[in-house]
mmCIF file of C-alpha atoms and ligand atoms in Angstrom:
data_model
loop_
_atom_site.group_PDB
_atom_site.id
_atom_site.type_symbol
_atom_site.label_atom_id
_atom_site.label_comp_id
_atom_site.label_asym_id
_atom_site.label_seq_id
_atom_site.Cartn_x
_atom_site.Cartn_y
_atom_site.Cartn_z
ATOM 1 C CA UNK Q 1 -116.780 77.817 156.129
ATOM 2 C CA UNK Q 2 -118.572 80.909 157.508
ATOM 3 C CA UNK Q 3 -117.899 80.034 161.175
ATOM 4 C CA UNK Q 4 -114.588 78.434 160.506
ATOM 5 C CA UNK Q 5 -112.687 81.541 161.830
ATOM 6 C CA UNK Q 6 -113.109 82.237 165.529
ATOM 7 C CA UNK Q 7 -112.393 85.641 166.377
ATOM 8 C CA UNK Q 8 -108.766 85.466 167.370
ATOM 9 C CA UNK Q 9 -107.323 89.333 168.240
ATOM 10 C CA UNK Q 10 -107.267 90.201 171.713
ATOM 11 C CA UNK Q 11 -109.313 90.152 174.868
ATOM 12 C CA UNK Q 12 -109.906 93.816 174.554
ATOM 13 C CA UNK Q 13 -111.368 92.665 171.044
ATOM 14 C CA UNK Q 14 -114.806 91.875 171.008
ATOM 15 C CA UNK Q 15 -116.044 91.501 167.169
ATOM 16 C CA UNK Q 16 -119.021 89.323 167.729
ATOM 17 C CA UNK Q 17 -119.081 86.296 165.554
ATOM 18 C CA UNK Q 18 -122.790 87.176 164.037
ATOM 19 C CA UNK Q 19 -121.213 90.410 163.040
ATOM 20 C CA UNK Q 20 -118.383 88.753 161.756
ATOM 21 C CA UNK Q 21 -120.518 86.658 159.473
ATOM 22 C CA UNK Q 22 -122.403 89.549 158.314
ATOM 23 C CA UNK Q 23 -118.761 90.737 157.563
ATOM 24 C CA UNK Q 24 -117.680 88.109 155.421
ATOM 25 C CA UNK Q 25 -120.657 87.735 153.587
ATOM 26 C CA UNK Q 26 -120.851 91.638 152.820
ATOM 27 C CA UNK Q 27 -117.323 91.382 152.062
ATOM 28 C CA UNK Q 28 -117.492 88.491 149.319
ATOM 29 C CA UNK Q 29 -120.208 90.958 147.956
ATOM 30 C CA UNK Q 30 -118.347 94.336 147.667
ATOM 31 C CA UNK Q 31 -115.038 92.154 146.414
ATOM 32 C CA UNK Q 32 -117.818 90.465 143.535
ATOM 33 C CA UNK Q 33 -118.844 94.338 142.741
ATOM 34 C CA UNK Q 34 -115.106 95.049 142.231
ATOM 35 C CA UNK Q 35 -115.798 97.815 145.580
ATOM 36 C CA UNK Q 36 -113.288 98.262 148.180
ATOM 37 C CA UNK Q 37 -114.354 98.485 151.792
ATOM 38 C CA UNK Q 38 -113.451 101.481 154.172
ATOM 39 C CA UNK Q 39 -115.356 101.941 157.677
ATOM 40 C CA UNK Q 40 -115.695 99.137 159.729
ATOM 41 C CA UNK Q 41 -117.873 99.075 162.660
ATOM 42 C CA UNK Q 42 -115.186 96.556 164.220
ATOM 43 C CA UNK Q 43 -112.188 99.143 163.793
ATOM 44 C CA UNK Q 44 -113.524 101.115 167.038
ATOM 45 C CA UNK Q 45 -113.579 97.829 168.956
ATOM 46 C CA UNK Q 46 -109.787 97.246 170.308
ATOM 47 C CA UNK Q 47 -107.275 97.214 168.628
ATOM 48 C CA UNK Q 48 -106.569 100.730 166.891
ATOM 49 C CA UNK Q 49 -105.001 100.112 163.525
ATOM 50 C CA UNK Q 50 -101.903 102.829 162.922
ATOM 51 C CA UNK Q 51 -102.658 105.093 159.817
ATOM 52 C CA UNK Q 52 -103.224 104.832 156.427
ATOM 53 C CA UNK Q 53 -99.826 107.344 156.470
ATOM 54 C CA UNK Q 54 -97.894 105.448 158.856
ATOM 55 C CA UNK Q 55 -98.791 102.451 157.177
ATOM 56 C CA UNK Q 56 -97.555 103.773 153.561
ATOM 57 C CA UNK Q 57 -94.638 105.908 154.278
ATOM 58 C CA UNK Q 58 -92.655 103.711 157.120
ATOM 59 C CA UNK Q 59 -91.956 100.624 154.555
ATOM 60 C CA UNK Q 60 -89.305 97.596 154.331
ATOM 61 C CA UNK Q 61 -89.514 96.802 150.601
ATOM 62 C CA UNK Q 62 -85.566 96.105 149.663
ATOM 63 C CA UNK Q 63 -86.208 95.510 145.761
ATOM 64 C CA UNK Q 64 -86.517 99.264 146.066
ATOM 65 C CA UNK Q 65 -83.755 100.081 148.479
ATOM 66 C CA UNK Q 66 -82.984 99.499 152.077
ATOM 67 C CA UNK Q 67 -84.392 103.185 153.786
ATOM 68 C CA UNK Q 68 -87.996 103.300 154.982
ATOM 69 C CA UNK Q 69 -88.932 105.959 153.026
ATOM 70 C CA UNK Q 70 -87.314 104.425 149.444
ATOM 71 C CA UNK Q 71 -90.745 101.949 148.926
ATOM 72 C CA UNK Q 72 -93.068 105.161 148.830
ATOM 73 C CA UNK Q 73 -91.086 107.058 146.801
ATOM 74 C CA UNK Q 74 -89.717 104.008 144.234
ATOM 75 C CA UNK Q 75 -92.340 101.354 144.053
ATOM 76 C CA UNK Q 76 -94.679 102.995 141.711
ATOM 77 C CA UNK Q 77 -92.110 101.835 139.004
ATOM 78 C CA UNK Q 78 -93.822 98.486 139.952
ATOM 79 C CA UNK Q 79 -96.251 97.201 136.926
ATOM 80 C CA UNK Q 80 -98.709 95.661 139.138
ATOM 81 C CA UNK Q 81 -101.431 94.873 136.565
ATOM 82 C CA UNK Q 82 -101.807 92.215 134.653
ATOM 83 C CA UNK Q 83 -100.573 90.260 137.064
ATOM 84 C CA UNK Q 84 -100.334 86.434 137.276
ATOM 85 C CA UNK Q 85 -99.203 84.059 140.185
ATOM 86 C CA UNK Q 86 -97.309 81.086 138.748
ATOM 87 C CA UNK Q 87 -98.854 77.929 141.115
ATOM 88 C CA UNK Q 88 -96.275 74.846 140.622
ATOM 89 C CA UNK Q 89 -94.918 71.598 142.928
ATOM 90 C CA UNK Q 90 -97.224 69.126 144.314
ATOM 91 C CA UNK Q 91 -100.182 70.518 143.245
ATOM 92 C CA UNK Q 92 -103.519 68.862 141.555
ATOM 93 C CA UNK Q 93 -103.851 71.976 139.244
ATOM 94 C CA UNK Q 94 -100.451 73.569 138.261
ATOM 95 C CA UNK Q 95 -100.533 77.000 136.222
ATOM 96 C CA UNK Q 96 -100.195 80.402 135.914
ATOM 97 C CA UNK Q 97 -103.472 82.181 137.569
ATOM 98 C CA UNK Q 98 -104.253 85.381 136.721
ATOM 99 C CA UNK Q 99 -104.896 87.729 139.762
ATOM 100 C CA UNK Q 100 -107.884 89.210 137.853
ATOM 101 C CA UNK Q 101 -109.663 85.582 137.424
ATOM 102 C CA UNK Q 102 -108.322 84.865 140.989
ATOM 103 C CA UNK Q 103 -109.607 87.229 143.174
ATOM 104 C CA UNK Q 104 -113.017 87.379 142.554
ATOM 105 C CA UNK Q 105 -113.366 83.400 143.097
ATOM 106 C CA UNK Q 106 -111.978 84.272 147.221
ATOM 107 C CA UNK Q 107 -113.708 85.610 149.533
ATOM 108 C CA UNK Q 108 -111.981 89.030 150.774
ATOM 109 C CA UNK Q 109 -111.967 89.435 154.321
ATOM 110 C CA UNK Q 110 -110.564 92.428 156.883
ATOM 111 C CA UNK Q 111 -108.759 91.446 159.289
ATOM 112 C CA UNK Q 112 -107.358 93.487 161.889
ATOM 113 C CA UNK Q 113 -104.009 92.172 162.665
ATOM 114 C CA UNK Q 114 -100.711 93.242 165.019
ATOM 115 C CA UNK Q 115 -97.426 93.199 162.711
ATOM 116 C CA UNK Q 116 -94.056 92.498 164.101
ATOM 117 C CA UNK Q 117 -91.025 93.790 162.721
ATOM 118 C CA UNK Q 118 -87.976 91.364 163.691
ATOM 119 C CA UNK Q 119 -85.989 95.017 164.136
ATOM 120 C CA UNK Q 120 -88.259 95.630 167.247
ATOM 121 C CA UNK Q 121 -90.898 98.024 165.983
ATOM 122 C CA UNK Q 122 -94.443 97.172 165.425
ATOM 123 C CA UNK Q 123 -98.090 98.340 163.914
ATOM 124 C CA UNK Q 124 -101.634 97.326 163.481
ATOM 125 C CA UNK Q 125 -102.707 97.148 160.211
ATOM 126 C CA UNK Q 126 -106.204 96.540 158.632
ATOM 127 C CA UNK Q 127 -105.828 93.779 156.062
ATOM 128 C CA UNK Q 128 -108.134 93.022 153.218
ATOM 129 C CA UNK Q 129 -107.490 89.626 151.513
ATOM 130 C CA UNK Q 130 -108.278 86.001 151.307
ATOM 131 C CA UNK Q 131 -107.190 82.649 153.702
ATOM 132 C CA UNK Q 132 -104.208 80.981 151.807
ATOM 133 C CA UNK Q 133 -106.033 77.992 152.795
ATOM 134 C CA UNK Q 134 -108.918 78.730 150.266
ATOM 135 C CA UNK Q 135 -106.044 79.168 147.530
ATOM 136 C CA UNK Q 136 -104.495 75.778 148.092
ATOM 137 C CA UNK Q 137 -108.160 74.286 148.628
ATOM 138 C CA UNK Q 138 -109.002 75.435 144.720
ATOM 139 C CA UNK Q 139 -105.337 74.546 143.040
ATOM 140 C CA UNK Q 140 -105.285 70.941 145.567
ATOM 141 C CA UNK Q 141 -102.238 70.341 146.955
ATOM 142 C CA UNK Q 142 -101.026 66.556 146.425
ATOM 143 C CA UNK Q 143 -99.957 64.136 149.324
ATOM 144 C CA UNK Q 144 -96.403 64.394 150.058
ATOM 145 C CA UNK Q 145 -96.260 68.945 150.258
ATOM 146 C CA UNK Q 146 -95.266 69.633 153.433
ATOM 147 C CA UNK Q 147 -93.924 73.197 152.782
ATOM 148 C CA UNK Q 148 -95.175 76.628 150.625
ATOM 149 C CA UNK Q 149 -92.694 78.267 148.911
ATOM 150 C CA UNK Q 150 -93.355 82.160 147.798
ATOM 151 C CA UNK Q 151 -91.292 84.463 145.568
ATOM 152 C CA UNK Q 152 -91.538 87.761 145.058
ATOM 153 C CA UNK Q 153 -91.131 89.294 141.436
ATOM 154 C CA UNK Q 154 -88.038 90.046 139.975
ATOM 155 C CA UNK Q 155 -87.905 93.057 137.742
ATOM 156 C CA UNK Q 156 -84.488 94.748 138.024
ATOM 157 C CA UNK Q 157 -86.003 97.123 135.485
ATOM 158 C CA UNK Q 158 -88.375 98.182 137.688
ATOM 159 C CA UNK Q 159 -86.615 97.703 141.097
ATOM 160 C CA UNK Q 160 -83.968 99.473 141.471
ATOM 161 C CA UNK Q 161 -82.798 98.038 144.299
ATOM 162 C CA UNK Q 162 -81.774 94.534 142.778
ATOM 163 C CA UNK Q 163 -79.191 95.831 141.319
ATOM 164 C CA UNK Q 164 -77.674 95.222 144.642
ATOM 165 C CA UNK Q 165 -76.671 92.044 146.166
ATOM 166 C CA UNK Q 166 -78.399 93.111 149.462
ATOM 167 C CA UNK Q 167 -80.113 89.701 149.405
ATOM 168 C CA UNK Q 168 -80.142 86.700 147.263
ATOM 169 C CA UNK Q 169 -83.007 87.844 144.867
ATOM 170 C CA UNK Q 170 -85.713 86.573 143.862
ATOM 171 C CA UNK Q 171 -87.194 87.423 147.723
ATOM 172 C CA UNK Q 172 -88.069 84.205 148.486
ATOM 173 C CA UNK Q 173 -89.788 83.478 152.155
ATOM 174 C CA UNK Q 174 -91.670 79.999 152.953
ATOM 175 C CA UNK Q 175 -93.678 78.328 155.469
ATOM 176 C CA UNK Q 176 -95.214 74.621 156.222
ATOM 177 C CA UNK Q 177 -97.879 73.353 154.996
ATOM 178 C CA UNK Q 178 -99.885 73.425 158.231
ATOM 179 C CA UNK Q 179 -98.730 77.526 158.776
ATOM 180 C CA UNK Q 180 -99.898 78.015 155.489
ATOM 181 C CA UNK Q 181 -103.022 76.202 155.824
ATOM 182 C CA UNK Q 182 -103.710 78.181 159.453
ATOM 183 C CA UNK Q 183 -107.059 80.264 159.104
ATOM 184 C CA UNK Q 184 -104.997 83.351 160.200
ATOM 185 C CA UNK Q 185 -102.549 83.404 157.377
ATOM 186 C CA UNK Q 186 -103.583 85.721 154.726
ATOM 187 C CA UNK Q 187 -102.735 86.874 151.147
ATOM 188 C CA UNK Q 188 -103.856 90.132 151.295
ATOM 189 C CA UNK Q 189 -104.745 92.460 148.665
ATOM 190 C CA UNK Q 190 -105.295 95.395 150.259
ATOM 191 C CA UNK Q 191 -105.332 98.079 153.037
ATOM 192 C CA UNK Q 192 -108.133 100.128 154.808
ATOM 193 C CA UNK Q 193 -110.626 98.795 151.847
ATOM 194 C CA UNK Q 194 -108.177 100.157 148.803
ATOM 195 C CA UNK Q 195 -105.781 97.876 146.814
ATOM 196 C CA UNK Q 196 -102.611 97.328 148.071
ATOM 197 C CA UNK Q 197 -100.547 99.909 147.698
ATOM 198 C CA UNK Q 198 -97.038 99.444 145.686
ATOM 199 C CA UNK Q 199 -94.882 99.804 148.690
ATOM 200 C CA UNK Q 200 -97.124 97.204 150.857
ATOM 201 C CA UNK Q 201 -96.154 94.547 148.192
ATOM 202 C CA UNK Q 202 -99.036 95.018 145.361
ATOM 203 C CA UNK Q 203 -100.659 93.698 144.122
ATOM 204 C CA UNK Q 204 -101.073 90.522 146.806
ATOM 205 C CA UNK Q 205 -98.382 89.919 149.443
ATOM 206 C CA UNK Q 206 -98.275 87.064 152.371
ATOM 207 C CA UNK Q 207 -99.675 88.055 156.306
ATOM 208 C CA UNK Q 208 -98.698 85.629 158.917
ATOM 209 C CA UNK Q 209 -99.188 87.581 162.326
ATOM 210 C CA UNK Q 210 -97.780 85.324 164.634
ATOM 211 C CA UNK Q 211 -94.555 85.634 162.634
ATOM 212 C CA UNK Q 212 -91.914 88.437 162.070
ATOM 213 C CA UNK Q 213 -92.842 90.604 159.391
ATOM 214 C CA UNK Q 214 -89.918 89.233 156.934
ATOM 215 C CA UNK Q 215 -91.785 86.303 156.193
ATOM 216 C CA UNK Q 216 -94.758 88.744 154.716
ATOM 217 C CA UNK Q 217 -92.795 88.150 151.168
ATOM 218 C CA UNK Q 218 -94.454 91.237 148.687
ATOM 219 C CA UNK Q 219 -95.885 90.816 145.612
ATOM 220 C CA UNK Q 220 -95.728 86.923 145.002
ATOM 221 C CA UNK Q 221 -95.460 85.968 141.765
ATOM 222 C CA UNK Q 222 -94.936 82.504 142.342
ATOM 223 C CA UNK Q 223 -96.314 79.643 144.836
ATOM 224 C CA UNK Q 224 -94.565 76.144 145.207
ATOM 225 C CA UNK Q 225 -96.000 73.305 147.243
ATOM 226 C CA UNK Q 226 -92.814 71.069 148.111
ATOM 227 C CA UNK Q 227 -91.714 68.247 149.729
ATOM 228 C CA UNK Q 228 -88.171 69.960 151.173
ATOM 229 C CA UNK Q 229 -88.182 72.950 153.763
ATOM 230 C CA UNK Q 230 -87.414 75.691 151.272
ATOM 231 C CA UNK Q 231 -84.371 78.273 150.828
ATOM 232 C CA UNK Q 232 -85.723 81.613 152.186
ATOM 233 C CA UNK Q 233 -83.975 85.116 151.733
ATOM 234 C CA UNK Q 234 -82.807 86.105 155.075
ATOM 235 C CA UNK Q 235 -81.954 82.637 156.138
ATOM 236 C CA UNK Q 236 -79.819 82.277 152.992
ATOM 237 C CA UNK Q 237 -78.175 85.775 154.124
ATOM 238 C CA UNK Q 238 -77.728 85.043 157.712
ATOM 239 C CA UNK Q 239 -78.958 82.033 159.348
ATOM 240 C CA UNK Q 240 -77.894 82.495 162.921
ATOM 241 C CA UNK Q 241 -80.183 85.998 163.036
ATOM 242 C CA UNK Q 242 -83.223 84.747 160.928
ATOM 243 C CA UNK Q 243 -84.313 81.490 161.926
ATOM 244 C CA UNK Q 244 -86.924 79.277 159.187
ATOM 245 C CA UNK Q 245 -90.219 79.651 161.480
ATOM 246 C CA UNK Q 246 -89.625 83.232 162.917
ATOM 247 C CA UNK Q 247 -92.498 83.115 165.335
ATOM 248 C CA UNK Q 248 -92.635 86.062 167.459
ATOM 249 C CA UNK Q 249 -90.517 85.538 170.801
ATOM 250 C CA UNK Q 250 -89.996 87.668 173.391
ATOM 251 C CA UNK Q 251 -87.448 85.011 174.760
ATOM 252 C CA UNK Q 252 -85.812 84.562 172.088
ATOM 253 C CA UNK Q 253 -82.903 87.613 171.335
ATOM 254 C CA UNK Q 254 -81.732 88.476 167.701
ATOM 255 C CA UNK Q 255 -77.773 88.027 168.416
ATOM 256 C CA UNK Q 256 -77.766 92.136 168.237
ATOM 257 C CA UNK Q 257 -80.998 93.135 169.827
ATOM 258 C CA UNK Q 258 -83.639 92.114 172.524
ATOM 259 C CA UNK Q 259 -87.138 90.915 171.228
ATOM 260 C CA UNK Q 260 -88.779 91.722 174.496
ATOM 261 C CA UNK Q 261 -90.407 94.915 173.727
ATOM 262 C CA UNK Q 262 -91.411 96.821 170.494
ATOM 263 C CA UNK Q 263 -91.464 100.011 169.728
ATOM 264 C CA UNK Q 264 -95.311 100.971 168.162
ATOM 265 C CA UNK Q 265 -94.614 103.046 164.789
ATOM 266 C CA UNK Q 266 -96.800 106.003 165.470
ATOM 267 C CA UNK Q 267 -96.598 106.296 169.017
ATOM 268 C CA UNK Q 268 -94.638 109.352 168.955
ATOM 269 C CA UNK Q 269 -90.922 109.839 170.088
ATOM 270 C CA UNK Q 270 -91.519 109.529 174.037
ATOM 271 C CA UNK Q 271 -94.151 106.750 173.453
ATOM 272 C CA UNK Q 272 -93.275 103.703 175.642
ATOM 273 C CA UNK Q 273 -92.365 100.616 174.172
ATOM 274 C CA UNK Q 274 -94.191 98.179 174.611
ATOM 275 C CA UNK Q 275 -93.933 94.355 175.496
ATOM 276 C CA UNK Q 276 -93.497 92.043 172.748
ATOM 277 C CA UNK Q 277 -96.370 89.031 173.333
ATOM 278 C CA UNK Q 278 -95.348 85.358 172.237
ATOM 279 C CA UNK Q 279 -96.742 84.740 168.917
ATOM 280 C CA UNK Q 280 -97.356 88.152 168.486
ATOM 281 C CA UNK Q 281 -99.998 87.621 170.962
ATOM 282 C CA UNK Q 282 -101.767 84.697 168.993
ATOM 283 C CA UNK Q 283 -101.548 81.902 171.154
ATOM 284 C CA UNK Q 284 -103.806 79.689 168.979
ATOM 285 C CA UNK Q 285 -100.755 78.880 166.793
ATOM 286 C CA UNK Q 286 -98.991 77.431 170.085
ATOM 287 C CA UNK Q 287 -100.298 73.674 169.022
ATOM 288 C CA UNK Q 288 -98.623 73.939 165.551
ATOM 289 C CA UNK Q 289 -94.964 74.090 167.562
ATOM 290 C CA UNK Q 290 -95.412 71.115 170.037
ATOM 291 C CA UNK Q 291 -92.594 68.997 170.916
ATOM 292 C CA UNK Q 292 -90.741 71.630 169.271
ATOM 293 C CA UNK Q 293 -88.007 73.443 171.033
ATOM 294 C CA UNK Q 294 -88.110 77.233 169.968
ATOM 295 C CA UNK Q 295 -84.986 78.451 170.891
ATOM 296 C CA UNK Q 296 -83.664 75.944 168.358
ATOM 297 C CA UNK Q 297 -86.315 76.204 165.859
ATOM 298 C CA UNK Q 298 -86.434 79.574 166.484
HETATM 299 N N1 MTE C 1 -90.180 91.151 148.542
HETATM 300 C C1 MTE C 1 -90.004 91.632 149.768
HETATM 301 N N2 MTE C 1 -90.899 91.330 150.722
HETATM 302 C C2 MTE C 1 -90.743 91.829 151.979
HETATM 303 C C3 MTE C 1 -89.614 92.628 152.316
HETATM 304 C C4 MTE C 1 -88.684 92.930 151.268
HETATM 305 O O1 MTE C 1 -87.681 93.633 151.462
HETATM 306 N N3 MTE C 1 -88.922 92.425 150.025
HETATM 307 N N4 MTE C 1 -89.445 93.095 153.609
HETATM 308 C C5 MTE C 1 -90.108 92.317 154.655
HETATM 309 C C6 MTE C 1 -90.039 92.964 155.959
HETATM 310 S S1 MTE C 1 -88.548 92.926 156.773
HETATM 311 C C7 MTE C 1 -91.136 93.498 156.558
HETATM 312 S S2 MTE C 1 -91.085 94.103 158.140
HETATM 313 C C8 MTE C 1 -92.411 93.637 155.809
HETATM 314 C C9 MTE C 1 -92.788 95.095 155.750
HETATM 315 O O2 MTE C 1 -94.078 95.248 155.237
HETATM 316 P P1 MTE C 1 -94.697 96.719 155.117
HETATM 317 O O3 MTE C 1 -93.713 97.558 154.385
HETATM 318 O O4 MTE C 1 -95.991 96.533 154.399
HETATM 319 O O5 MTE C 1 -94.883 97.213 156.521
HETATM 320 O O6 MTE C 1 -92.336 93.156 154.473
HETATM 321 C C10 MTE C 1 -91.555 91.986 154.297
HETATM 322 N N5 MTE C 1 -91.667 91.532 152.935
HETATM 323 MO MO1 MO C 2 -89.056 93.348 159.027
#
């Protein structure tokens, strides 16, 4: 298991694998202890993650309301603990898990990741969390699943945003079994070593780098293992813009905008965008899509 994750960032990244081992081991440790994490040796090694400010002010969190600022100022409403995860479908183990009996049975990883925004900008962000693959490992997912289904809460007490039929609510996002098993797909539970914060999607919210950020759904309160591709949020809203997989594509437009370049949140006004890689720049996915045409399955 240790070794099971190669390191996968960029070139210009060069976490050594012993180091990375050290990592995960010292991570399981601090998670047991209940201790977030917050300097890494590996942050000053390539990829500089944007700020814990840009990170928590710059937000798309639409249970809260559409603006970027609206998830910093709104989600605290957001009762984050207790907090259970309701694990149903084609699974050995159906139930509700509590997030408190959950966690500490993962092992909590950081993983430096780029995040791309389908509206063009972008960030790198210093996860904390666990491989999805470990979750459906424990809870056994039957023969048959070929998709994971996620949902994000649904307070309308709490979110004032759902009052508005912006999107179909519950959030709902999904991916297939294999994405879901990939050893880069995360739930994380936090950022730069402190839980998640509100607006990020507390308490635990999907990561899928290779993917547009939309299909990160926030604060999952529910997991389904199915047999049928599921319905997901922005699809439902507007299928010929937001495609099912939603793998980063440079040559693949959104009907209103170019996906070529990205702007990095951060970078200042007069930064230079920058060009968009394919699969975010995490070509290790690329064997998951054979056969498949992108444009169409885009
Ligand atoms: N429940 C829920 N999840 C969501 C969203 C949302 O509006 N509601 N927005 C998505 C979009 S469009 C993006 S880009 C990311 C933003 O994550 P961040 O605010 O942590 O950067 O969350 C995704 N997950
Ligand atoms: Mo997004």
């Amino acid at each position: 298991m240790a070794n099971r994750w190669r390191n996968t960032l960029t070139s210009d990244d060069v976490t050594p694998e012993a180091m990375f081992v050290n990592r995960r081991q010292m991570m399981a440790g601090a998670a047991a202890l209940g201790l977030g994490l917050t300097a890494s040796p590996l942050r000053a090694a390539g990829l500089e993650p944007n700020s814990f400010e840009d990170i928590t002010s710059y937000n798309n969190y639409y249970e809260f309301g559409t603006g970027k600022d609206d998830p910093a100022r709104y989600a605290d409403q957001l009762t984050t603990d207790p907090w259970t995860i309701k694990i149903d479908g084609l699974v050995e183990k159906p139930g509700d898990y509590a997030l408190s009996d959950l966690v500490p049975q993962m092992t909590i990883e950081e993983r430096i990741y780029r995040f791309r925004c389908v509206e063009a900008w972008s960030m790198v962000v210093p996860w904390n969390g666990f491989e999805l693959a470990d979750l459906l490992e424990l809870v056994g997912v039957k023969s048959g699943a070929k998709y994971v289904a996620f949902e994000t809460v649904l307070r309308p007490e709490e979110m004032p945003g759902t009052r508005f039929p912006v999107l179909d609510w519950p959030y709902r996002e999904g991916l297939r079994l294999d994405e879901a098993r990939h050893p880069l797909t995360l739930l994380a539970t936090g950022i730069y070593g402190k839980p998640m914060p509100n607006q990020n999607g507390a308490p635990i919210r999907l990561v899928v780098p290779w993917k547009y950020g939309f299909k990160y759904a926030k604060s999952i309160s529910r997991i389904t293992l199915t047999d049928q591709e599921p319905p997901t949020s922005w699809n439902m809203a507007n299928a010929r813009e937001y495609g099912f997989y939603s793998n980063v594509n440079p040559e693949v437009a959104h009907p209103r905008w170019s996906q070529a370049t990205e702007r990095r949140i951060g970078g200042g006004l007069f930064a230079k965008r920058e060009p968009t890689l394919m699969f975010n720049g995490y070509d290790e996915v690329a064997s998951l899509y054979q056969g498949m045409d992108l444009r169409k399955n885009f």
